[in-house]
PDB file of C-alpha atoms and ligand atoms in Angstrom:
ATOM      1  CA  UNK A   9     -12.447   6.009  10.515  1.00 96.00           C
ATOM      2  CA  UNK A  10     -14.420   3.869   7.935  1.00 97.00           C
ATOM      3  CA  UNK A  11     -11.217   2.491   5.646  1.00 98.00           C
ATOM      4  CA  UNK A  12     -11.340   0.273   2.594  1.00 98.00           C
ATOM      5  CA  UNK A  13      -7.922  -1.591   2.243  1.00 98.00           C
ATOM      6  CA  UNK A  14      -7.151  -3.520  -1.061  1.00 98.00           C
ATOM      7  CA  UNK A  15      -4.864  -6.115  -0.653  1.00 98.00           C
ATOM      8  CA  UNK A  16      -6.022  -7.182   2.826  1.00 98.00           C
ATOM      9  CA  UNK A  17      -5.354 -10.682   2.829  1.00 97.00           C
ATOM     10  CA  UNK A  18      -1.758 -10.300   1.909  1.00 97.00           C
ATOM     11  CA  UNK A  19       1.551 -10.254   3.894  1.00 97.00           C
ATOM     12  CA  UNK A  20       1.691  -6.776   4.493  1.00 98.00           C
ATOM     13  CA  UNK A  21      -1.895  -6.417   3.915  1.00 98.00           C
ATOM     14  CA  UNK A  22      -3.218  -8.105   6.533  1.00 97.00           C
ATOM     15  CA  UNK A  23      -1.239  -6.498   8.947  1.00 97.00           C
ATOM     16  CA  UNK A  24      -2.444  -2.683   8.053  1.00 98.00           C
ATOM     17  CA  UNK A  25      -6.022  -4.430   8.801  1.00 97.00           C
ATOM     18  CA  UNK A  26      -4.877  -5.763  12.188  1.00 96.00           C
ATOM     19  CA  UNK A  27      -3.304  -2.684  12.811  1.00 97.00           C
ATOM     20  CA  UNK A  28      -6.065  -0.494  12.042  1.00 97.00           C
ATOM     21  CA  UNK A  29      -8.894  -2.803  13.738  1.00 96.00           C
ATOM     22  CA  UNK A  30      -6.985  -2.846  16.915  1.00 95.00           C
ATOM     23  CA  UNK A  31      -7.197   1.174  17.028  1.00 96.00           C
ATOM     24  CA  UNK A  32     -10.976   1.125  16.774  1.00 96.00           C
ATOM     25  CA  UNK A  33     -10.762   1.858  12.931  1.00 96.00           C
ATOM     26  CA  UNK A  34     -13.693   0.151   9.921  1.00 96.00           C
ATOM     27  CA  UNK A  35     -11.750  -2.154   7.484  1.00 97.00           C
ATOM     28  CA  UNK A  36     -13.611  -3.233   4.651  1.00 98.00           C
ATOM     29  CA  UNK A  37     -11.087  -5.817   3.520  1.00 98.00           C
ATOM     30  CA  UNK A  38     -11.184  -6.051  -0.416  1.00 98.00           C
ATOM     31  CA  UNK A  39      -9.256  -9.083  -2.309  1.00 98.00           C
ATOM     32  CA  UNK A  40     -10.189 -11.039  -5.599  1.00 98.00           C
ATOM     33  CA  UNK A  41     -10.887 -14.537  -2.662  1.00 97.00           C
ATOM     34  CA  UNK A  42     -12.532 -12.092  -0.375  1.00 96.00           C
ATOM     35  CA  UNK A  43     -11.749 -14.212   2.867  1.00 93.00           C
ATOM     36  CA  UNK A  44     -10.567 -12.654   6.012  1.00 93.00           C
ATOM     37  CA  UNK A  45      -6.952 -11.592   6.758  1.00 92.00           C
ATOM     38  CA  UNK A  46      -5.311 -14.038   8.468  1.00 87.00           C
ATOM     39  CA  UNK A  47      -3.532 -12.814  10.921  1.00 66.00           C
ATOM     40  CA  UNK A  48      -5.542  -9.654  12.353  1.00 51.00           C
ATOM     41  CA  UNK A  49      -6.675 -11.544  15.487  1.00 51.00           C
ATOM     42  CA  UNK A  50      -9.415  -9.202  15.010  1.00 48.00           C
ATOM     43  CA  UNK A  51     -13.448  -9.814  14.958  1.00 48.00           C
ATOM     44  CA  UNK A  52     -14.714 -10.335  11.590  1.00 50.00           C
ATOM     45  CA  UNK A  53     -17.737  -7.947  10.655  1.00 50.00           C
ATOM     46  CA  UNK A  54     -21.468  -9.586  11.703  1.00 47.00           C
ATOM     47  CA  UNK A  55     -22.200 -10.289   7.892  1.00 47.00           C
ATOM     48  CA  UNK A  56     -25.173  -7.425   8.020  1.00 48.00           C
ATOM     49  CA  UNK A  57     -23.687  -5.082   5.778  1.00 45.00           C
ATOM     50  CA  UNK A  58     -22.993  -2.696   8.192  1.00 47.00           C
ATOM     51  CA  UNK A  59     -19.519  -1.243   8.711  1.00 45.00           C
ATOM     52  CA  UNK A  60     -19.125  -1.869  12.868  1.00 51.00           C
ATOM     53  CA  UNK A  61     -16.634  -0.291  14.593  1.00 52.00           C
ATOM     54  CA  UNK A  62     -13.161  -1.992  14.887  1.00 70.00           C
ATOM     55  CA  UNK A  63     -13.973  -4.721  12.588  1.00 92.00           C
ATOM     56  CA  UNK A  64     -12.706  -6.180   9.597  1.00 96.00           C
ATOM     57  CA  UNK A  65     -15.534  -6.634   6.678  1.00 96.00           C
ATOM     58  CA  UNK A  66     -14.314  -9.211   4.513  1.00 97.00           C
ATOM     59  CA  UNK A  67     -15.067  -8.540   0.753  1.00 97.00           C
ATOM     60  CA  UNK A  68     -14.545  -9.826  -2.656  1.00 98.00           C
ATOM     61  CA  UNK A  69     -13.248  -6.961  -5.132  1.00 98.00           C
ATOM     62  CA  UNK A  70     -10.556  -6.625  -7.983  1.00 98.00           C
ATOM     63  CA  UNK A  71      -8.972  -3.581  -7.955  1.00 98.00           C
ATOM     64  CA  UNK A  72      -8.932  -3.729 -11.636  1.00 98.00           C
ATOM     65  CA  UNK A  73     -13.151  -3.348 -11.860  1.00 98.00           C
ATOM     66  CA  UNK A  74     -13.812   0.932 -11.860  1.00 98.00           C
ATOM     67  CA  UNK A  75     -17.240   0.032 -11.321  1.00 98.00           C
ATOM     68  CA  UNK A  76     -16.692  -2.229  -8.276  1.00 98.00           C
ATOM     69  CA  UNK A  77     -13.801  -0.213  -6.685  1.00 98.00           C
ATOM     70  CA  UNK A  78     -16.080   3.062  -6.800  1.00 98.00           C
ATOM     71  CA  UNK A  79     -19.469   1.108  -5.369  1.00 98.00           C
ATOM     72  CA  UNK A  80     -16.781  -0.278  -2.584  1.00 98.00           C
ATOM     73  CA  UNK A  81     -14.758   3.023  -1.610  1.00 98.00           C
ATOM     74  CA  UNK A  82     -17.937   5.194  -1.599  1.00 98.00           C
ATOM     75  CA  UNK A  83     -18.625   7.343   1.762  1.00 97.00           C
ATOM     76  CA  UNK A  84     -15.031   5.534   2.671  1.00 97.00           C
ATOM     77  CA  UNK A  85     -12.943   8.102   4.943  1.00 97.00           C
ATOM     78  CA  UNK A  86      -9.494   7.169   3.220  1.00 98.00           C
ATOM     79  CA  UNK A  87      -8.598   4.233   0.802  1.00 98.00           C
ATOM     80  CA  UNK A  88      -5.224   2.123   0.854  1.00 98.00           C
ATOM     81  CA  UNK A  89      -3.838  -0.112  -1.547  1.00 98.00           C
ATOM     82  CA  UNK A  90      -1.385  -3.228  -0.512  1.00 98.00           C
ATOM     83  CA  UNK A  91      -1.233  -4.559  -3.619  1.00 98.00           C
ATOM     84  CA  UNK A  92       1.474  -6.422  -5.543  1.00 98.00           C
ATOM     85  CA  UNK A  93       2.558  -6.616  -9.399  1.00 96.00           C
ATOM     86  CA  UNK A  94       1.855 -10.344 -11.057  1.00 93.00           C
ATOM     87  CA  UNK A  95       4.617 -12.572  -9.766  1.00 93.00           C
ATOM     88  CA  UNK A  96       3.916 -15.242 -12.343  1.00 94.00           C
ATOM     89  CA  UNK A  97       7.315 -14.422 -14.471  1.00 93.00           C
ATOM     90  CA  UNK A  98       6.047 -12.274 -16.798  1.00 95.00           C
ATOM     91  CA  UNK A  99       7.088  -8.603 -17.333  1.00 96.00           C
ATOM     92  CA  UNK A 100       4.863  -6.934 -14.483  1.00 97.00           C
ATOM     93  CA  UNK A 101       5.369  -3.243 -15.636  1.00 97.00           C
ATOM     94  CA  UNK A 102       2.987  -2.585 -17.548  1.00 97.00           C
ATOM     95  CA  UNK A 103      -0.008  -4.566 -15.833  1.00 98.00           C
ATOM     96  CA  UNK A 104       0.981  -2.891 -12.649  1.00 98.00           C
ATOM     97  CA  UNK A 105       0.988   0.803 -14.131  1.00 98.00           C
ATOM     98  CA  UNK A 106      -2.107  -0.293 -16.074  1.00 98.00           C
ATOM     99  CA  UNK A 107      -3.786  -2.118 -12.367  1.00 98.00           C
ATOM    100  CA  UNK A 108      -3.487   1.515 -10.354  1.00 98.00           C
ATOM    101  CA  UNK A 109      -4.870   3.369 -13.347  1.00 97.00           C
ATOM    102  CA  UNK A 110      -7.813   1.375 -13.793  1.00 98.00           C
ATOM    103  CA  UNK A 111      -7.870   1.626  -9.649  1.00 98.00           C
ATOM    104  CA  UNK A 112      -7.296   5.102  -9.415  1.00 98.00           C
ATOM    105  CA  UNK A 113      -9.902   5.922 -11.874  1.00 97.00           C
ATOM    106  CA  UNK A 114     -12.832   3.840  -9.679  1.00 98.00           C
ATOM    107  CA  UNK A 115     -11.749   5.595  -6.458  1.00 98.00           C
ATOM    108  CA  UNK A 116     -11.837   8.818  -8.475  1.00 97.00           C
ATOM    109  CA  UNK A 117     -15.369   7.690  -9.783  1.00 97.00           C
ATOM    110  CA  UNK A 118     -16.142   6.625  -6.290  1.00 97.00           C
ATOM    111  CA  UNK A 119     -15.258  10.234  -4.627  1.00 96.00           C
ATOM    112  CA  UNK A 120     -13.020   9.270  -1.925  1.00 91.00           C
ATOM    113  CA  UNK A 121     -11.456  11.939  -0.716  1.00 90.00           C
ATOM    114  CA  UNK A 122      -7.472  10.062  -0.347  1.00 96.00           C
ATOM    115  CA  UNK A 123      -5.296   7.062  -0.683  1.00 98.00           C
ATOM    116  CA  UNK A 124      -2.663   5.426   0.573  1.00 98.00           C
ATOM    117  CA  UNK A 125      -0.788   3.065  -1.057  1.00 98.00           C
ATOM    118  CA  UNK A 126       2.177   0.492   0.051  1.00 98.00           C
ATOM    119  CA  UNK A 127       5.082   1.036  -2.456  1.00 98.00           C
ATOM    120  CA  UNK A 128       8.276  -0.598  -2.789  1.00 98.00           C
ATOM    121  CA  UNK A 129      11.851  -0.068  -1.713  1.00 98.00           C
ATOM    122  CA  UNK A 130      13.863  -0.096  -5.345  1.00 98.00           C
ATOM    123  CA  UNK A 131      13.439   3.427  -6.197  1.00 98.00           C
ATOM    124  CA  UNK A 132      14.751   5.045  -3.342  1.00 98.00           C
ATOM    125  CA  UNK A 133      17.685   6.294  -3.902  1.00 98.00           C
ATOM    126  CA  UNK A 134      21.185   5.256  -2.135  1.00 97.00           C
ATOM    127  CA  UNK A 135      23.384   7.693  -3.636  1.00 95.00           C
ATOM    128  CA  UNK A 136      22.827  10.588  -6.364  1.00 95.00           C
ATOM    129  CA  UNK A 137      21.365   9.561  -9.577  1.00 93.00           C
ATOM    130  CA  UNK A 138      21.030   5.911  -8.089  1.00 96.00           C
ATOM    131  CA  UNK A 139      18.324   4.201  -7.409  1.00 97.00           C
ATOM    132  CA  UNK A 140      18.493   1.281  -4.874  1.00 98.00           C
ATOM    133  CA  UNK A 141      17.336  -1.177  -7.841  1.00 98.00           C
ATOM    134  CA  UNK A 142      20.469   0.071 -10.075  1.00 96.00           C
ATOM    135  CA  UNK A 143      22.883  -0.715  -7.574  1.00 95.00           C
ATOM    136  CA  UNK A 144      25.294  -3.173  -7.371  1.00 93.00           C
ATOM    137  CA  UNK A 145      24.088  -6.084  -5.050  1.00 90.00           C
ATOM    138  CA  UNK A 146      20.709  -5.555  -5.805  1.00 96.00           C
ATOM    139  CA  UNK A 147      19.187  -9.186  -6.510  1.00 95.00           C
ATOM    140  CA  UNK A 148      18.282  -9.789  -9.818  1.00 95.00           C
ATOM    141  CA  UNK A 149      14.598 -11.871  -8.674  1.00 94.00           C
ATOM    142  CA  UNK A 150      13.055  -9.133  -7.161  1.00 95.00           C
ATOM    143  CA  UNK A 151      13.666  -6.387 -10.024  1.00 97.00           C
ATOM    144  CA  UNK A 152      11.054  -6.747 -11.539  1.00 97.00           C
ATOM    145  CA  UNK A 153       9.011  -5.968  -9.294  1.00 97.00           C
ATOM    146  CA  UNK A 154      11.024  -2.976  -7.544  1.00 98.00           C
ATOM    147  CA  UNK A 155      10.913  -1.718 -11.471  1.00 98.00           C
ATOM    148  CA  UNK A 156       6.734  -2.037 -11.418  1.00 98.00           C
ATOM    149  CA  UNK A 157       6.343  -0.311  -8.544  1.00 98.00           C
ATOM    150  CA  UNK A 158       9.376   2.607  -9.525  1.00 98.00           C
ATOM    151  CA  UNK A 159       6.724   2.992 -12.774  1.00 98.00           C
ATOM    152  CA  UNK A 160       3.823   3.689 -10.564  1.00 98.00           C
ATOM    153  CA  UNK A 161       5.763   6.130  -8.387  1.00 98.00           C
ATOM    154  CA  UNK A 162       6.584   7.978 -11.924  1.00 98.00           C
ATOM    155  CA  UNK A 163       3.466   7.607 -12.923  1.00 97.00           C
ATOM    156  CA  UNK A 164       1.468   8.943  -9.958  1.00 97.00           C
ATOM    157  CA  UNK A 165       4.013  12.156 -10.155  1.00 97.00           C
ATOM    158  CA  UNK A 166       3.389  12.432 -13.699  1.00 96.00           C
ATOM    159  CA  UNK A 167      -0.089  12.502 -13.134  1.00 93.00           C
ATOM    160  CA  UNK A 168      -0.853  14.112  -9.850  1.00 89.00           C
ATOM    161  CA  UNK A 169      -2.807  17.116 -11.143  1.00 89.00           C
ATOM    162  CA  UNK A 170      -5.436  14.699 -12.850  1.00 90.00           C
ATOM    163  CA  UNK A 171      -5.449  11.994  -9.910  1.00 92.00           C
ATOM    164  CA  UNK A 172      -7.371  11.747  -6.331  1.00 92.00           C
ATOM    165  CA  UNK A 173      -4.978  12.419  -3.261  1.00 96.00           C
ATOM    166  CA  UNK A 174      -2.372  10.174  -2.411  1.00 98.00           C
ATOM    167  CA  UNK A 175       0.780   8.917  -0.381  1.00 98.00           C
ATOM    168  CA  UNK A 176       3.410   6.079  -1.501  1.00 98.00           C
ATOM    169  CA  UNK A 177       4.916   4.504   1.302  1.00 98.00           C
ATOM    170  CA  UNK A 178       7.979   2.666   0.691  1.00 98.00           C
ATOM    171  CA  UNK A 179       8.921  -0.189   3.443  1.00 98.00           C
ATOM    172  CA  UNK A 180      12.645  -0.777   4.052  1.00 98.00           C
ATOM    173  CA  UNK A 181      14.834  -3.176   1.491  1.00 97.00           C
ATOM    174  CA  UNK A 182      13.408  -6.063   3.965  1.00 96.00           C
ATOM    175  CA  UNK A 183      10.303  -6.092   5.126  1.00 97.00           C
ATOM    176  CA  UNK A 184       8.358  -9.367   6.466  1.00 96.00           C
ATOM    177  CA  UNK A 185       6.932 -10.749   9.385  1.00 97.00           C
ATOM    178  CA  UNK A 186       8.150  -9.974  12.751  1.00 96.00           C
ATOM    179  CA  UNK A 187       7.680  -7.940  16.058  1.00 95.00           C
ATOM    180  CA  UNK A 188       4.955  -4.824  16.467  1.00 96.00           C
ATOM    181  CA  UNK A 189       7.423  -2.447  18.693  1.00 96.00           C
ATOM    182  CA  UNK A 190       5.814   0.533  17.376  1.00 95.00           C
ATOM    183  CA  UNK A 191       8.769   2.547  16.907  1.00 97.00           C
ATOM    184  CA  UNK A 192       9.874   3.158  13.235  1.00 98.00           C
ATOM    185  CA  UNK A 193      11.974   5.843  11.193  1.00 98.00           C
ATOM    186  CA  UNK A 194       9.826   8.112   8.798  1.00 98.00           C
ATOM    187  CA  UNK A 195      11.406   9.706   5.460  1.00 98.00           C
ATOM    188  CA  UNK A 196      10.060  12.286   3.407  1.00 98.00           C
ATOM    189  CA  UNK A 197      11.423  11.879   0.148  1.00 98.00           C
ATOM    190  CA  UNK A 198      13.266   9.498  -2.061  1.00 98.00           C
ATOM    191  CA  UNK A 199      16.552   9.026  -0.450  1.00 98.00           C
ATOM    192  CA  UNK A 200      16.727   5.830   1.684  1.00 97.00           C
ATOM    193  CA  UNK A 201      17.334   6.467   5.106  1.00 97.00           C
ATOM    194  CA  UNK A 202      20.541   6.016   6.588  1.00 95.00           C
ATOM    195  CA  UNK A 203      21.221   2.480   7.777  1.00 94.00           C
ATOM    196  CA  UNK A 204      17.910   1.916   6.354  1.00 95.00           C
ATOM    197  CA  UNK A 205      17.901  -2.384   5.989  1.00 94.00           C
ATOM    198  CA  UNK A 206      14.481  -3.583   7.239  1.00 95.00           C
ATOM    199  CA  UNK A 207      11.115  -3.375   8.654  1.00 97.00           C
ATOM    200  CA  UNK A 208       9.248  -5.709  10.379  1.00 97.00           C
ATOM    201  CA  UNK A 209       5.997  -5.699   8.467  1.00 98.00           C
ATOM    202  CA  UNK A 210       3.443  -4.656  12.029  1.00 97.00           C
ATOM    203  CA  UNK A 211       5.990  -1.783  12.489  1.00 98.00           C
ATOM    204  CA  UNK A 212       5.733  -0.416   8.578  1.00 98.00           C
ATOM    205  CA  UNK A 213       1.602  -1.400   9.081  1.00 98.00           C
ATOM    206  CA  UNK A 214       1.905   0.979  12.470  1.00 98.00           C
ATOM    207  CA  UNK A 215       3.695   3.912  10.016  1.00 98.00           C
ATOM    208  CA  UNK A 216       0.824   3.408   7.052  1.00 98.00           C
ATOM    209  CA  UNK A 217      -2.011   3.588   9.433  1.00 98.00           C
ATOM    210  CA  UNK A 218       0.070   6.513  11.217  1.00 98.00           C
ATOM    211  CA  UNK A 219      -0.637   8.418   7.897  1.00 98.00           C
ATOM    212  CA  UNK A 220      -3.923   7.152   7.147  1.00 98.00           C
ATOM    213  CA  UNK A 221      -5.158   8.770  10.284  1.00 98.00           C
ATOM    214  CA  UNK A 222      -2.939  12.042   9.839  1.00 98.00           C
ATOM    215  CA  UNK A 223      -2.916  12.555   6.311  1.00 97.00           C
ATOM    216  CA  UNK A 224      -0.274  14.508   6.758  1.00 98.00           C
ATOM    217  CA  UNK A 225       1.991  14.251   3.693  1.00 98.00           C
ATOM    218  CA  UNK A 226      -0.258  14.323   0.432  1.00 97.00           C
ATOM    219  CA  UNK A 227       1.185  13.136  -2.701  1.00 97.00           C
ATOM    220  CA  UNK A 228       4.475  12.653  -1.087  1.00 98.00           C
ATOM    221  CA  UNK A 229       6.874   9.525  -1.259  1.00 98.00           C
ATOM    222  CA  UNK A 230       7.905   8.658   2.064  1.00 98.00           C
ATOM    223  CA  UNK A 231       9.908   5.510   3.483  1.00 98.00           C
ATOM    224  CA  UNK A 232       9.706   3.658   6.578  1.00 98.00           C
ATOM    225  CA  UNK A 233      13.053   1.755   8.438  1.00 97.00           C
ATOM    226  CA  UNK A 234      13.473   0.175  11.458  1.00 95.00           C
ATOM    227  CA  UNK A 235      14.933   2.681  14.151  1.00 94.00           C
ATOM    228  CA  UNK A 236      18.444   2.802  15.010  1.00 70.00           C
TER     229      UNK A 236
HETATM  230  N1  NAP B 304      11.071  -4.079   0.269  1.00 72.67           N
HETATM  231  C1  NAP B 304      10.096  -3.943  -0.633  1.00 72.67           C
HETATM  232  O1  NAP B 304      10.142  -3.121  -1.544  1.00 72.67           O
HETATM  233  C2  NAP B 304       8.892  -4.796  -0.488  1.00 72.67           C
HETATM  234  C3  NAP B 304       8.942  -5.999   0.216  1.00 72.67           C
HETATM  235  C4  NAP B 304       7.778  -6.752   0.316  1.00 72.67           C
HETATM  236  C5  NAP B 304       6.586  -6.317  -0.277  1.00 72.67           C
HETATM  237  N2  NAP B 304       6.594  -5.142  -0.954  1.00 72.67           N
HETATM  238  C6  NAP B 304       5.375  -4.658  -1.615  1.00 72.67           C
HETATM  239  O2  NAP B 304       4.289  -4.705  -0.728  1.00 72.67           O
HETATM  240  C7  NAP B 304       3.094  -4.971  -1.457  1.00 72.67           C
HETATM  241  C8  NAP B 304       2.342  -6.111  -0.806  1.00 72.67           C
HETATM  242  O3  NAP B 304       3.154  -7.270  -0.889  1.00 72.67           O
HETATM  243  P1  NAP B 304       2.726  -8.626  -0.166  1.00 72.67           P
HETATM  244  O4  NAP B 304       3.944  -9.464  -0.079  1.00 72.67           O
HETATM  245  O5  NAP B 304       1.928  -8.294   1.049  1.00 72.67           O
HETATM  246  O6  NAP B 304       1.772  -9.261  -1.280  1.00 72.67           O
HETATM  247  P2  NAP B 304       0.804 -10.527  -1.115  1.00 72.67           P
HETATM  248  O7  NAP B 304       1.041 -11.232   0.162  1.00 72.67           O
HETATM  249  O8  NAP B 304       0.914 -11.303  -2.392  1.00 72.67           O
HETATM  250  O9  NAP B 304      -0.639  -9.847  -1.049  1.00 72.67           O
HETATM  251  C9  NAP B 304      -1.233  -9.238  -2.158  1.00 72.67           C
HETATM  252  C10 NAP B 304      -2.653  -8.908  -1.813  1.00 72.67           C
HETATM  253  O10 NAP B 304      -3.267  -8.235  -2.902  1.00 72.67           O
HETATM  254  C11 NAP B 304      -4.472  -8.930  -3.274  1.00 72.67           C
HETATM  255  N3  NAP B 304      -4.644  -8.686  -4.702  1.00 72.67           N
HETATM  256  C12 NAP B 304      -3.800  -8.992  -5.711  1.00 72.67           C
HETATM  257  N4  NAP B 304      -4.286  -8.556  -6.885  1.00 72.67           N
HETATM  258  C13 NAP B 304      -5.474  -7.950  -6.597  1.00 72.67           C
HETATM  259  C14 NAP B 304      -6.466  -7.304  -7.391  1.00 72.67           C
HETATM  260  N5  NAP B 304      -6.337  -7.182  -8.724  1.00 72.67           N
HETATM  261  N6  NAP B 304      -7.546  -6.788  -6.757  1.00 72.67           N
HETATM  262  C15 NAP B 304      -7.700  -6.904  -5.411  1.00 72.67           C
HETATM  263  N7  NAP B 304      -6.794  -7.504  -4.622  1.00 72.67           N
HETATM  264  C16 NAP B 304      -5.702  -8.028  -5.211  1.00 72.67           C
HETATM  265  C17 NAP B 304      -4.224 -10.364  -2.852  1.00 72.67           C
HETATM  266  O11 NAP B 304      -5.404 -11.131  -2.653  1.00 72.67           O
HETATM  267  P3  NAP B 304      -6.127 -11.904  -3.883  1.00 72.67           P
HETATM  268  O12 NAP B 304      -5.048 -12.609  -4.656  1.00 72.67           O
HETATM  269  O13 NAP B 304      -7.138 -12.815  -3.228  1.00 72.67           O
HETATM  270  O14 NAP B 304      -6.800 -10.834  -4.677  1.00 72.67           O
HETATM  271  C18 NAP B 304      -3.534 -10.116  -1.516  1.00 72.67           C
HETATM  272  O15 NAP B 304      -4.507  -9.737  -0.540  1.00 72.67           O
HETATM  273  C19 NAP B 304       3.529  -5.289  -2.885  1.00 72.67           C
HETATM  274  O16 NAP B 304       3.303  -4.166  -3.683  1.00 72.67           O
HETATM  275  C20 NAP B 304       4.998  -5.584  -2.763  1.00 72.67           C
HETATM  276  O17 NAP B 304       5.712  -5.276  -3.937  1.00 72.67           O
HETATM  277  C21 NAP B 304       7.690  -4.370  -1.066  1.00 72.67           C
END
């Protein structure tokens, strides 16, 4: 599949590249630096424009330019999106809401046909009528940015008639570096999973590319936990 991942030099990022690569898949790897993951292990593209098979094409793109998102995800199979909310301190709602409009609008403009996007943990929910972020024990630090991404989520819902294809895929509460077993619990839905505490970040990558392959679960929420 010819795939054009946003957010591919990032922690969770460049491991949906690696992850991808390693099955044979085309990454065009977009990022404001435009250097190559880090960790993917994988051969960079031959720098001849071409998109070769299994290889990661490093590429300089903010996901806030329609015009450059659209020229990038053109003829692309599926898009995904690993990308985060400004962690600089100030309120990242907004900007973030505002980032995947702008976003959405380019792959809209660039006629891709689906997207995939990594979503955070906050809004699931852990009992009725609350939300993981609401609960007691949540810490404080990363609300913000569990609220961003919860205003996406709405907003993608609220908007779904008007908006190209696409899947939110919420890691565990913890997700970071760790081991690729391959094995990892899929919800449907927005209640946490039971037990659901963490996920190493190759096993959520394995999930993501799991569903950028299938497609299986258009604009649906899911979540992905370590298994049992
Ligand atoms: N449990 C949880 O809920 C949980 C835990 C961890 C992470 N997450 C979520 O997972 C996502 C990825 O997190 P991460 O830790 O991997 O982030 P990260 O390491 O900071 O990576 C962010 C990536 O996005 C790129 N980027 C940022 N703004 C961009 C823009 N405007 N256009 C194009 N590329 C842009 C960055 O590269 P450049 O700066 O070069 O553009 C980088 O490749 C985030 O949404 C985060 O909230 C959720």
């Amino acid at each position: 599949m010819d795939i054009v991942l946003f957010g591919a030099t990032g922690m969770v990022g460049s491991r949906i590249a690696a992850e991808a690569a390693a099955r044979g898949h085309r990454v065009t790897a977009v990022s404001r630096s435009g250097e190559l993951p880090a960790t993917t292990g994988a051969a960079p593209g031959d720098g001849d424009g071409d998109r070769d098979a299994g290889q990661i094409i490093p590429v300089v793109g903010d996901a806030r330019d329609r015009e450059r998102v659209a020229e990038l995800v053109k003829g692309a199979d599926v898009v995904a999106a690993a990308l985060v909310p400004p962690r600089d301190g100030s309120d990242p709602r907004t900007p973030f809401v505002s980032l995947y409009e702008d976003f959405l609008a380019g792959v809209e403009a660039g006629g891709s046909p689906r997207t995939v996007i990594v979503g955070g943990a906050g809004s699931l929910r852990v009992a009725p009528g609350v939300r993981l972020v609401d609960s007691p024990g949540f810490p404080p630090p990363y609300q913000p940015e569990a609220l961003a991404h919860a205003d996406v989520l709405d907003s993608l819902r609220a908007n779904a008639a008007s908006l190209p294809m696409w899947t939110y895929i919420s890691p565990a509460p913890q997700v970071g570096p760790g081991e690729r077993t391959g094995s990892y619990r899929l919800g449907v839905g927005d209640d946490l999973l039971p037990g659901a505490a963490s996920i190493s970040a190759e096993d959520y990558a394995t999930a993501f590319v799991d569903e950028l392959e299938s497609g299986a679960h258009p604009r649906q929420r899911l979540s992905v936990a370590q298994t049992a």
